[in-house]
Structure formats: C-alpha cells, structure tokens
Coordinates of C-alpha atoms (C1' of nucleotides) in Angstrom, one line a residue:
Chain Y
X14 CA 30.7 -9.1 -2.3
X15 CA 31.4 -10.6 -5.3
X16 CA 30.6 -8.7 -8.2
X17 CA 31.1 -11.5 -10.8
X18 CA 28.5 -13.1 -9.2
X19 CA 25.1 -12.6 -11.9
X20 CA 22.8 -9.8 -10.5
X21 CA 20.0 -12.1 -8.8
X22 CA 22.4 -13.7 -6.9
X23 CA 23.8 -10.1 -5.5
X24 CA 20.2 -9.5 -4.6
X25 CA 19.6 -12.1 -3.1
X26 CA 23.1 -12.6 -1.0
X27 CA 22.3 -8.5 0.0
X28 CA 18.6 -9.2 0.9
X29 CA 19.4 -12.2 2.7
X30 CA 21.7 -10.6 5.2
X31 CA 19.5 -7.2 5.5
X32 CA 16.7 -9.0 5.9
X33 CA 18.1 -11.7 8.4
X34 CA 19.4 -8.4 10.5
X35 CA 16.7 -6.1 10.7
X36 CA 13.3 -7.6 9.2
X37 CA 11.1 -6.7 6.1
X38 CA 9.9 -3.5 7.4
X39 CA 12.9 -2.0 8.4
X40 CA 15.1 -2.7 5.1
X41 CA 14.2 -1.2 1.8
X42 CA 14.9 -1.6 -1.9
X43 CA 17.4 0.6 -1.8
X44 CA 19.9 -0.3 0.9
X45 CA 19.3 -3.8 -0.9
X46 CA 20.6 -2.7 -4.1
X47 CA 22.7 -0.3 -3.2
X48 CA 24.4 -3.6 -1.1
X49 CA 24.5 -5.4 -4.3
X50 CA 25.9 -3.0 -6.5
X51 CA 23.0 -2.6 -8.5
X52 CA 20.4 -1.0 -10.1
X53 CA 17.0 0.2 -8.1
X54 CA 15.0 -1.2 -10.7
X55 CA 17.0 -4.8 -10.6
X56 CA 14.9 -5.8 -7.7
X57 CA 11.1 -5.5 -10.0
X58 CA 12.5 -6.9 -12.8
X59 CA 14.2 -9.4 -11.4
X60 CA 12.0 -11.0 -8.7
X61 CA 8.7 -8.9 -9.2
X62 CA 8.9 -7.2 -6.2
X63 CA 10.5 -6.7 -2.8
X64 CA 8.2 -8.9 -1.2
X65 CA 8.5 -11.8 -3.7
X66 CA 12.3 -11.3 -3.0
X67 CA 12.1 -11.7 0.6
X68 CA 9.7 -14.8 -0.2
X69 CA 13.1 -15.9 -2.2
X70 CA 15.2 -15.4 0.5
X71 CA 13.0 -17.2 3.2
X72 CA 12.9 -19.9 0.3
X73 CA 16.5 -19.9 0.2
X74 CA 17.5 -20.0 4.2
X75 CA 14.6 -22.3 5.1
X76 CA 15.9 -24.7 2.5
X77 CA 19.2 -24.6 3.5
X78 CA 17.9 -25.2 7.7
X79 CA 15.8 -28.2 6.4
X80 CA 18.3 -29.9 4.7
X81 CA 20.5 -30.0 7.9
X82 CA 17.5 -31.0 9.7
X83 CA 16.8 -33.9 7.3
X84 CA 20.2 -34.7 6.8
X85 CA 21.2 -35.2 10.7
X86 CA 18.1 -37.3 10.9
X87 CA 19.4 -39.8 8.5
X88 CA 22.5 -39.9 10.4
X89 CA 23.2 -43.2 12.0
X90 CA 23.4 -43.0 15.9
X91 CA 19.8 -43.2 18.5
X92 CA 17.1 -40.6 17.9
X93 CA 17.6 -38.8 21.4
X94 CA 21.3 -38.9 19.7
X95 CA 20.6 -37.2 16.8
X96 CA 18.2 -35.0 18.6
X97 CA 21.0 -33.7 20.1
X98 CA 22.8 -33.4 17.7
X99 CA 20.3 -31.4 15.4
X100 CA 19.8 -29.1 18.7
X101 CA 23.7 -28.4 19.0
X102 CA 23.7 -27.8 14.8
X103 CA 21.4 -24.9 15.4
X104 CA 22.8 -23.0 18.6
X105 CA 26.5 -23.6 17.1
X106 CA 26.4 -23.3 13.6
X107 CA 27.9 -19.6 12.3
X108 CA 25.3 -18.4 9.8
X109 CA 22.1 -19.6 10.2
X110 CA 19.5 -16.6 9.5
X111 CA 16.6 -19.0 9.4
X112 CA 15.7 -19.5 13.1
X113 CA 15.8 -15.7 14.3
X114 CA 13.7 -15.1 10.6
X115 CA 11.1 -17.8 11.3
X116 CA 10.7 -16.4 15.2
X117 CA 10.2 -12.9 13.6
X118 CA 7.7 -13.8 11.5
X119 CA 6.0 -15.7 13.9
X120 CA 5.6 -12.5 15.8
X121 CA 4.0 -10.7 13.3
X122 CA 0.5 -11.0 12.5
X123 CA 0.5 -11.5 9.2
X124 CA 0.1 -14.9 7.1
X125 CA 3.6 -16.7 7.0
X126 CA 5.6 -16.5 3.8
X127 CA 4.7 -19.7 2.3
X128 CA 8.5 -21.3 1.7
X129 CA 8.4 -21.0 5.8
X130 CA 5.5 -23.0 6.2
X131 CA 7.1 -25.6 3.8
X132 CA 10.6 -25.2 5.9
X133 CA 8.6 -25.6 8.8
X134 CA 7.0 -28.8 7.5
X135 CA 10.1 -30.3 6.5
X136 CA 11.9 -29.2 9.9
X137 CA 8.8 -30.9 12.2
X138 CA 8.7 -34.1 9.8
X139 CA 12.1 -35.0 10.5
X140 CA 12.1 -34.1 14.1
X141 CA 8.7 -36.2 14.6
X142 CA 10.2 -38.6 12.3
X143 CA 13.4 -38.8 15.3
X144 CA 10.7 -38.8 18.1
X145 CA 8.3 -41.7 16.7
X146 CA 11.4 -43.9 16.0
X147 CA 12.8 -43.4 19.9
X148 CA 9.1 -43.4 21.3
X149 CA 9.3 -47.4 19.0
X150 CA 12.7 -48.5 20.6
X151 CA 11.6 -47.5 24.3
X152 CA 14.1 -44.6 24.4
X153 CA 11.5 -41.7 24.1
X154 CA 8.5 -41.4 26.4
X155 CA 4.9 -41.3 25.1
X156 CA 3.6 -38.4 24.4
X157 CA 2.0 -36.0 21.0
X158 CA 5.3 -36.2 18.8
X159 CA 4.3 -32.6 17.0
X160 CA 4.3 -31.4 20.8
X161 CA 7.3 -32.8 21.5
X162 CA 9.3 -31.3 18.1
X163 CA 7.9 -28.0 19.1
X164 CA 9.6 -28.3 22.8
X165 CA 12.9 -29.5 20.9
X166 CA 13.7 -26.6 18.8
X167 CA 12.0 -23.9 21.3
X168 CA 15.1 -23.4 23.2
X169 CA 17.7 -23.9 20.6
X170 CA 15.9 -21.3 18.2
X171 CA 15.3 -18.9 21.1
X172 CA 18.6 -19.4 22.8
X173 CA 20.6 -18.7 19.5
X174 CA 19.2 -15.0 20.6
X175 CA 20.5 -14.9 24.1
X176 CA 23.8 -12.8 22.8
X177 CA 21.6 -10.1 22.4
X178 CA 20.5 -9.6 26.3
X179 CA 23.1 -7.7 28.2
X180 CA 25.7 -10.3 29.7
X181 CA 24.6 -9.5 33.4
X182 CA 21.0 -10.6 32.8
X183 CA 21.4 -13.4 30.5
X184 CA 24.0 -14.5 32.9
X185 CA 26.2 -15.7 30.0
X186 CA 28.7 -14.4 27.5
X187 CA 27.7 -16.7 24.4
X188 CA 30.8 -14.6 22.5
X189 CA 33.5 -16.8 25.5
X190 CA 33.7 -20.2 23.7
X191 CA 33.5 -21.8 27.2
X192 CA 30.1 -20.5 27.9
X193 CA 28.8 -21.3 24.6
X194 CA 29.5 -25.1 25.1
X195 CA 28.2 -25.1 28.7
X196 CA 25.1 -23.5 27.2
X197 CA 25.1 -26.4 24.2
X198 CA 25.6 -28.9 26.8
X199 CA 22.7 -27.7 28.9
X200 CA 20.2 -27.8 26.3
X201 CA 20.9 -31.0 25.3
X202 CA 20.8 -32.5 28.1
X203 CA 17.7 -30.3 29.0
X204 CA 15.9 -31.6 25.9
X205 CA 17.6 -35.3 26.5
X206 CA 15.7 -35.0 30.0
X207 CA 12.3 -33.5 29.1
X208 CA 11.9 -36.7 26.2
X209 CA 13.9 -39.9 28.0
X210 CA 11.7 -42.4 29.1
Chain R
X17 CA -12.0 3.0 22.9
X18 CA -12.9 5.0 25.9
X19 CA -13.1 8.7 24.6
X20 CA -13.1 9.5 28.3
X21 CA -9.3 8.6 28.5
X22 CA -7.0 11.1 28.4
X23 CA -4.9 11.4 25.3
X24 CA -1.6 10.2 26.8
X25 CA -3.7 6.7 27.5
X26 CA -5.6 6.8 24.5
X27 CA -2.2 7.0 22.5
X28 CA -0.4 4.1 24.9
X29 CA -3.3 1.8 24.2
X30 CA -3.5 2.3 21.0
X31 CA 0.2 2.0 20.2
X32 CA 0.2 -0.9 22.4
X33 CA -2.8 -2.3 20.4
X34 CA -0.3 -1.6 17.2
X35 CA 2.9 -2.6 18.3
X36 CA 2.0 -5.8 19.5
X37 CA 0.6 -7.0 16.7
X38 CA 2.7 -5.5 14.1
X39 CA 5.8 -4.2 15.4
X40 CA 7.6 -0.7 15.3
X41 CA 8.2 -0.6 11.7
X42 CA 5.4 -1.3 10.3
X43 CA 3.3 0.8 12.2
X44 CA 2.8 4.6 11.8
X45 CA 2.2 7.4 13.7
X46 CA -0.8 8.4 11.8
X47 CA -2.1 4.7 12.5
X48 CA -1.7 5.4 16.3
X49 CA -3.0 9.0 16.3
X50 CA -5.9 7.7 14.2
X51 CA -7.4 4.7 16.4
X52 CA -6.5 6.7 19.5
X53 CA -8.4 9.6 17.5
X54 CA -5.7 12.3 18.9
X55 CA -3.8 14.9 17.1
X56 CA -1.5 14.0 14.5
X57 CA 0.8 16.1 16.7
X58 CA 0.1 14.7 20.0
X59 CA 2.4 12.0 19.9
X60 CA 5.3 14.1 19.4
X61 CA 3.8 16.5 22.3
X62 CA 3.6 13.7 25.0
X63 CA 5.7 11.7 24.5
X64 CA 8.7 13.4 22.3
X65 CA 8.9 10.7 19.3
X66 CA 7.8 7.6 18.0
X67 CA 10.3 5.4 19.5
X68 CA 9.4 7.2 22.6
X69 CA 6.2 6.5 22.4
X70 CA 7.4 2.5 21.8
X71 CA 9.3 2.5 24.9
X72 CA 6.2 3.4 27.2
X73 CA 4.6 1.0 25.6
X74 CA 7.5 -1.9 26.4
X75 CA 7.6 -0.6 29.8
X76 CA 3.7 -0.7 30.5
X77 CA 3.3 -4.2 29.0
X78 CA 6.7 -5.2 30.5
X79 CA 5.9 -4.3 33.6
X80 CA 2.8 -5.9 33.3
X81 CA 4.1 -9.2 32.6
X82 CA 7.4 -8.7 35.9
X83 CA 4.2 -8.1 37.7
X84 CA 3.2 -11.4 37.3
X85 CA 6.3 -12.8 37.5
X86 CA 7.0 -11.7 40.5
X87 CA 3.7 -11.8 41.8
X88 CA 3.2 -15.7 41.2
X89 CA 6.9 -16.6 42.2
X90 CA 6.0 -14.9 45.8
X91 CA 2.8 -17.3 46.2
X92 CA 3.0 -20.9 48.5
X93 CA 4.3 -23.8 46.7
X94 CA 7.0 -25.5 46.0
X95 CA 9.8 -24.3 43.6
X96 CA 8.9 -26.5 40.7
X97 CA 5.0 -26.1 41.6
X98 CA 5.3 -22.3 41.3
X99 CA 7.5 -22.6 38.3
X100 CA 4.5 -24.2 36.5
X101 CA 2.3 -21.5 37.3
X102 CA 4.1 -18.9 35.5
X103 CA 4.5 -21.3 32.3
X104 CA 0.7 -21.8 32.6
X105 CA 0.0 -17.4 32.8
X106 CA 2.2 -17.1 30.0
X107 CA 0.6 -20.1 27.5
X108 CA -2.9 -19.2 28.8
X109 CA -3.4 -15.4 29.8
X110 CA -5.4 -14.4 27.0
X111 CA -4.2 -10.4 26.6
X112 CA -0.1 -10.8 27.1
X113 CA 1.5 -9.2 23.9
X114 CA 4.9 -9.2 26.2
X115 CA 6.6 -11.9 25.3
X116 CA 5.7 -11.7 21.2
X117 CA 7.5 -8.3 21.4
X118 CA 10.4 -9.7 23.5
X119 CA 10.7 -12.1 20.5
X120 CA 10.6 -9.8 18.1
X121 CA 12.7 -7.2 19.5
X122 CA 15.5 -10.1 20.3
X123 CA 15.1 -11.2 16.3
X124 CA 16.4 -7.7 15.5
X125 CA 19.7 -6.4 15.5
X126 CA 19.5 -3.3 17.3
X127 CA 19.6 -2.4 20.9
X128 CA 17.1 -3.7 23.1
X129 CA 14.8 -1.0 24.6
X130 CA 15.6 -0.1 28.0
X131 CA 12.3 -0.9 29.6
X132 CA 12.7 -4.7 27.9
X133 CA 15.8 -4.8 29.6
X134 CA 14.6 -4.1 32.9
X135 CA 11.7 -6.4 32.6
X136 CA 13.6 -9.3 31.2
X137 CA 16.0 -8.6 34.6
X138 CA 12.7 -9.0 37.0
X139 CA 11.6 -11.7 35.1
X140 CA 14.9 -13.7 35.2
X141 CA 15.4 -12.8 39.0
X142 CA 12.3 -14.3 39.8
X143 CA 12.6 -17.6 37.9
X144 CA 16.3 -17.6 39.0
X145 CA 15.1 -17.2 42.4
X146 CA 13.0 -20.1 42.1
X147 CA 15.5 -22.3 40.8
X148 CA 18.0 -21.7 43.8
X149 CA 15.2 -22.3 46.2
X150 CA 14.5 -25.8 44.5
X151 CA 18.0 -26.6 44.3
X152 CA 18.5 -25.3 47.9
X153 CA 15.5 -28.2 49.0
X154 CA 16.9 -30.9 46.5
X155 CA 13.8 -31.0 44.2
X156 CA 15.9 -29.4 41.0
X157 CA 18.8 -30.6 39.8
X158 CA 22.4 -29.0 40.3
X159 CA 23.0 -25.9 36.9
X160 CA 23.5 -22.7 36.0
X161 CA 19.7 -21.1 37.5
X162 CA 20.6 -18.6 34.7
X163 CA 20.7 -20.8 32.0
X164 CA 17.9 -22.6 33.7
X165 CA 16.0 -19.8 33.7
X166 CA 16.5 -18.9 30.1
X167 CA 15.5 -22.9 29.3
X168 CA 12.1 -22.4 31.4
X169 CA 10.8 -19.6 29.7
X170 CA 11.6 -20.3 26.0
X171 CA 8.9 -23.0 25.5
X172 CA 6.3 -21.0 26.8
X173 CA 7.3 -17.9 25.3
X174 CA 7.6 -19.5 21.6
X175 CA 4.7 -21.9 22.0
X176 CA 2.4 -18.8 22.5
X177 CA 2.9 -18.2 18.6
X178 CA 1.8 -21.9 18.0
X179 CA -1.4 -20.8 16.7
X180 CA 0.2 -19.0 14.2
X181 CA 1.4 -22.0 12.7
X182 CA -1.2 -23.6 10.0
X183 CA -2.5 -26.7 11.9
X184 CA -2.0 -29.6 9.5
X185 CA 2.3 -28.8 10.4
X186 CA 2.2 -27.6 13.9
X187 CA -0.1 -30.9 14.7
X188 CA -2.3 -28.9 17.2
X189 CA -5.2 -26.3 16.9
X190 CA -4.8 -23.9 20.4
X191 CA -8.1 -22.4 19.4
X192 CA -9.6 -25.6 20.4
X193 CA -9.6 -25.7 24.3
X194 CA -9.2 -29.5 25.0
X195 CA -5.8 -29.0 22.6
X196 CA -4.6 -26.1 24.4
X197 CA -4.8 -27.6 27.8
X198 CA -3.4 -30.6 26.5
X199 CA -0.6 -28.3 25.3
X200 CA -0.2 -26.6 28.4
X201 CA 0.2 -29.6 30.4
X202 CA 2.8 -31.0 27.8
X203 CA 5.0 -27.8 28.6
X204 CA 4.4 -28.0 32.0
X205 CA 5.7 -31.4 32.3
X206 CA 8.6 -31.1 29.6
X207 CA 9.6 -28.1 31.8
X208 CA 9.3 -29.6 35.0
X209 CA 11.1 -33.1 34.2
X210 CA 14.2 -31.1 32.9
X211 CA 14.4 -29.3 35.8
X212 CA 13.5 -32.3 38.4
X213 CA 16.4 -34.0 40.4
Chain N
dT16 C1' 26.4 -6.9 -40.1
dT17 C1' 22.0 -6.8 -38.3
dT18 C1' 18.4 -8.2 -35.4
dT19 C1' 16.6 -9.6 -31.1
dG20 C1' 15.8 -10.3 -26.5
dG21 C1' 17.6 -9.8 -21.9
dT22 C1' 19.5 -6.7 -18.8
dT23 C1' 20.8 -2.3 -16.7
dC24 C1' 20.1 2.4 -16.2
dA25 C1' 18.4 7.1 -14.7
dT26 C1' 14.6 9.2 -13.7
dA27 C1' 9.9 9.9 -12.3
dC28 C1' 5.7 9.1 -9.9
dG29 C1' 2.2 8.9 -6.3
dT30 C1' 2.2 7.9 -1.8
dA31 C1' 3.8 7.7 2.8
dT32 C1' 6.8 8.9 6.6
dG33 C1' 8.1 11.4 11.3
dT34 C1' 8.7 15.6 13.0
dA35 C1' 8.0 20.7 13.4
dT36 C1' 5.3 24.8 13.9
dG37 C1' 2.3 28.6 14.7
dA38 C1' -2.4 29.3 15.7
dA39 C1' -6.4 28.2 18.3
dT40 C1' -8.6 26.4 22.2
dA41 C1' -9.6 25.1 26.9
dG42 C1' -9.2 25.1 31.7
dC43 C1' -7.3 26.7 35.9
dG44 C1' -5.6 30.1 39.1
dT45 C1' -5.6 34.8 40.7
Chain M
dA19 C1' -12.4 39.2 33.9
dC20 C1' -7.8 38.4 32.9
dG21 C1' -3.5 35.9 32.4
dC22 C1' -1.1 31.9 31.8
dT23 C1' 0.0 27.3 30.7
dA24 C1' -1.2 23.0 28.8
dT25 C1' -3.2 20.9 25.0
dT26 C1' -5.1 20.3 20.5
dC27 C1' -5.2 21.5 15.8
dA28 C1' -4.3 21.9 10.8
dT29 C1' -0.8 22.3 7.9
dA30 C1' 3.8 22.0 6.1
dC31 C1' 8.3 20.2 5.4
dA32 C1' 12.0 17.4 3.8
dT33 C1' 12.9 12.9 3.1
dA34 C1' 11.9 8.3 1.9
dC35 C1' 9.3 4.6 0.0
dG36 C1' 8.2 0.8 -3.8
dT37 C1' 7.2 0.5 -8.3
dA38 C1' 7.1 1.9 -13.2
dT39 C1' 9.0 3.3 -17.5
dG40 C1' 11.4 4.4 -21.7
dA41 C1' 16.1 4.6 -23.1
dA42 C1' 20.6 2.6 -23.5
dC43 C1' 23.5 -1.2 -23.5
dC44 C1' 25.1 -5.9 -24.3
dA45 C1' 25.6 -10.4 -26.0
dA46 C1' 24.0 -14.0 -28.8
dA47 C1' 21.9 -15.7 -32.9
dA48 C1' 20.9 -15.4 -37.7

DNA sequence: TTTTGGTTCATACGTATGTATGAATAGCGT
DNA sequence: ACGCTATTCATACATACGTATGAACCAAAA
C-alpha cells in the first residue's frame, strides 16, 4: 500500500478491502490498522469509530457503483442496449466490492447503512430511468419498472458470486475467460428476454 | 421455546433462530446457550464448537429447503409450470432463512460450509433436471441448464430480501399482500419468459 | 523562536469471546 | 443398592474486542 498516501485514505483503502472480503463482524480495528500501517487509535480519531468507517467505505464503493450505473445510462445506444451493457459492467468489471457488500447487508437484519440506501436509490433511478424510456419506444414490455430494475441486477449481483460454489455444482469455471463470457452473454440475453416486448 | 426439547434441539433452534438473522459472527455462544436456556458448556459438549454447531444448522435448514426442491420438481406439470412453483415456495414460504444464509455465506470469502454445498448440489440437480426435461419437450429454449439454473434461482433468492429495502426505493411494500403477489407473479413470468422457447 | 493545533503514539480499560475443566447430577442397567 | 455413563453445571482461562486517554511529535503560523 502506499504509505505516502495521508492516513484516512490508508484506512479507508484497508477497510475497504477487509470489509469487502469478510464483512463487519468478522474484521476488526486492528487487522484494519495494522493493514494501513497505522496507529490503533487512527481509526476513533479519524472517522469516530469503526462503524462510521464502514459507513465511509459503503459511502465510498456505493458511489463509485452508481456513478457507472448513471453514467452507462446516459450512454447513447437503446435502453435494452444499455441494460445490457450496465448488466455485463457489473459481472465483468475486476474490483467491484459494492454488489457482494450490498447482498451481505441485505442479509442481515439490521437497518442498511444509510450511503447504501442512497447507492441503491441512485442505482434503481437510472435503471427505472432505462426501463421507462424502452417501455415509451415500444422496446420494453409493460410492467412495474421498480420490479423490473430489481429482476435486472438480481442475477448480475448474485452471479458475480458464482466463483465461490465448487466448479462441479455451479457447472462453470468463472476463472476460464471462455466461460465467463458465455455466462455474460447468457445473462444478457436472459434479462434482454424477460423485458422485450 | 419448548422446555420439553431436548438440549441438542433446543440449541439447533435457537442457533438457527440466531444465525439466520444475524449470521455467524455476530452471534455468540452465550446468546445461543441463553435463548435455548442450556449450559454455557453444552454447546461445546454436543456438538464440539461453534462452527460446528453452525454447520447443523446449514444442514437442517438446507436440507429443509432440497426437500422442497426436490419434492415440488417430482410433482405433475410441466417443466416451466413446476419451475414456477419452486420460485413461488421460495418468495412466499413464510419460515425459509435458507437462502438469506446462502447469500450471506456466498458474500464471504471463506469456504462454503459443507452442508451448503451439498444442498446447493440438490437444489441445482433438481432445477437442472427440469430444464433438460423442458428442453427435451421443446418448451425451453436451447442453454447451459447450469447456467439456467443459476439464472432461475437468483431472482427469487434476492427478491426475498426486498422487504429489507425502505419502500419509497425498492417501489414495493411485500408486507402488503396484494404487492407481494403482484411481485410473485412478476418473477414468475420474468423467469418463465427467459426460459420459454 | 515560540506557540498552536493536528496527528500519531503506546497503553489502558471494561467488556466480550470461545473453549476447557472438574464437580455435581441424573437416569439407566445390572 | 450400586455402578456407570451421559449430561449439566459453575467457573476459569487466555485472548480479543472497540474505545479512550494523556503524552509525544510535527508542521505551520505568528
């Protein structure tokens, strides 16, 4: 890591992959600093507590997912297009912590970090956005658009996870380039299906 | 809880009753012990460890949901028909922590418990099974029944944690029954039309 | 040069953790 | 009634946790 990098950033960077990996619960303080080269107290004063820096973290990853969300809707090309496109962004795209955090928290019973919910919101308004526009030009079936953006990134968020079932079950090798664009391929065209008029 | 039970169930329920909702880490062993008002020792005694413990519970709620699985895939109906069924248990069945603890335990990086593993394999080979009867009769489409199977149950597995969502952003309410049929229909057909021929 | 405020440090604290252990108890079989 | 095994109990242990704190340090401003 780099250590000219200011001491909140190093938190951060070091939370936001220990976090990402094993969840709140399982990381503490000091495997965080300890990552960051820095002091056990840095975390308190810097960010209040280890919650509030986990909040920063969510904050920070859910940002940086919504912006590509927003961004590819404002790409030119038709909405089941840039569906697609959006879909193939999230099952392809190297280091992208926020999906596999959001489903974790989802699966806890506890209230969502608020900077998810905002993610979230931004992440469903542009996908809704995308839906409403193809359901206007004929392209998209009728149908609940908020229904419809929670289909579209079901399977991409979940299926980003599918490396981690034993290769005999899941049936694919995501880590074989091949089977990683067959499995692209087949959700897009799964989600193309499921919203074509 | 039934006092009657004896402790090796009181401690499975309980634990299941823990796990589910909060997930390994952040339940303890005094929590367990406590609501299943047994021994602080006695989870060590029966079952050798916490994570032992875990695992019984993964493979009695895992089994639980193969069960079904299994069960439903075996009834009349055509492929697609049967197919719907099981997306229908899993939106609707009201005590089902299975698939929130797949999620979770996929969203971390460590090695899936055993008893997941098995259960994710029964699941898979029924779905799968399904797929390769429809495609054998010409009602679904030519694909990968693994990669089908995968696409089938993500929707319903995520769109269980919809009510965890704050409504004003997910768009629906699934404590409202008229929404949550509404939303299991939406899957259904969302699944079924990407599957279709 | 001195002062000030931000930052880092080493240490401490109270609480919590999972596991271990020897003693006590209970129930069953002989 | 006795012996044995399974089970439960209360307690202890070593370790770990997140947060707090006063001291030390550093850099910038006066």
């Amino acid at each position: 890591m780099n250590q000219k990098l200011p001491v909140p950033e190093r938190l951060l960077a070091a939370a936001a992959d220990l976090f990402a990996r094993d969840g709140f619960d399982a990381v503490s303080v000091r495997q965080i600093t300890s990552r960051a080269k820095a002091n056990l107290g840095a975390i308190t004063y810097h960010y209040g507590s280890k919650e509030a820096l986990f909040h920063a973290v969510i904050d920070r990853v859910g940002a940086h997912l919504a912006d590509r969300f927003v961004s590819i809707a404002a790409e030119k090309g038709a909405p089941l297009e840039r569906i697609g496109r959006i879909v193939t962004m999230v099952l392809t795209e190297p280091n992208l912590p926020a999906p596999t955090m959001i489903l974790r928290e989802l699966a806890m019973d506890r209230p969502l970090p608020p900077p998810l919910v905002q993610m979230m919101q931004r992440n469903m308004g542009a996908v809704m956005g995308l839906i409403r526009e193809g359901q206007a030009d004929g392209s998209i079936r009728h149908g609940d658009p908020a229904l419809f953006a929670m289909s579209v990134m079901a399977q991409p968020f979940l299926l980003r996870m599918v490396s981690r079932i034993p290769r005999d079950i899941a049936g694919i090798d995501r880590n074989d380039p091949e089977t990683q664009r067959k499995l692209v391929k087949h959700v897009v065209t799964t989600i193309t299906r499921s919203l074509a008029s």
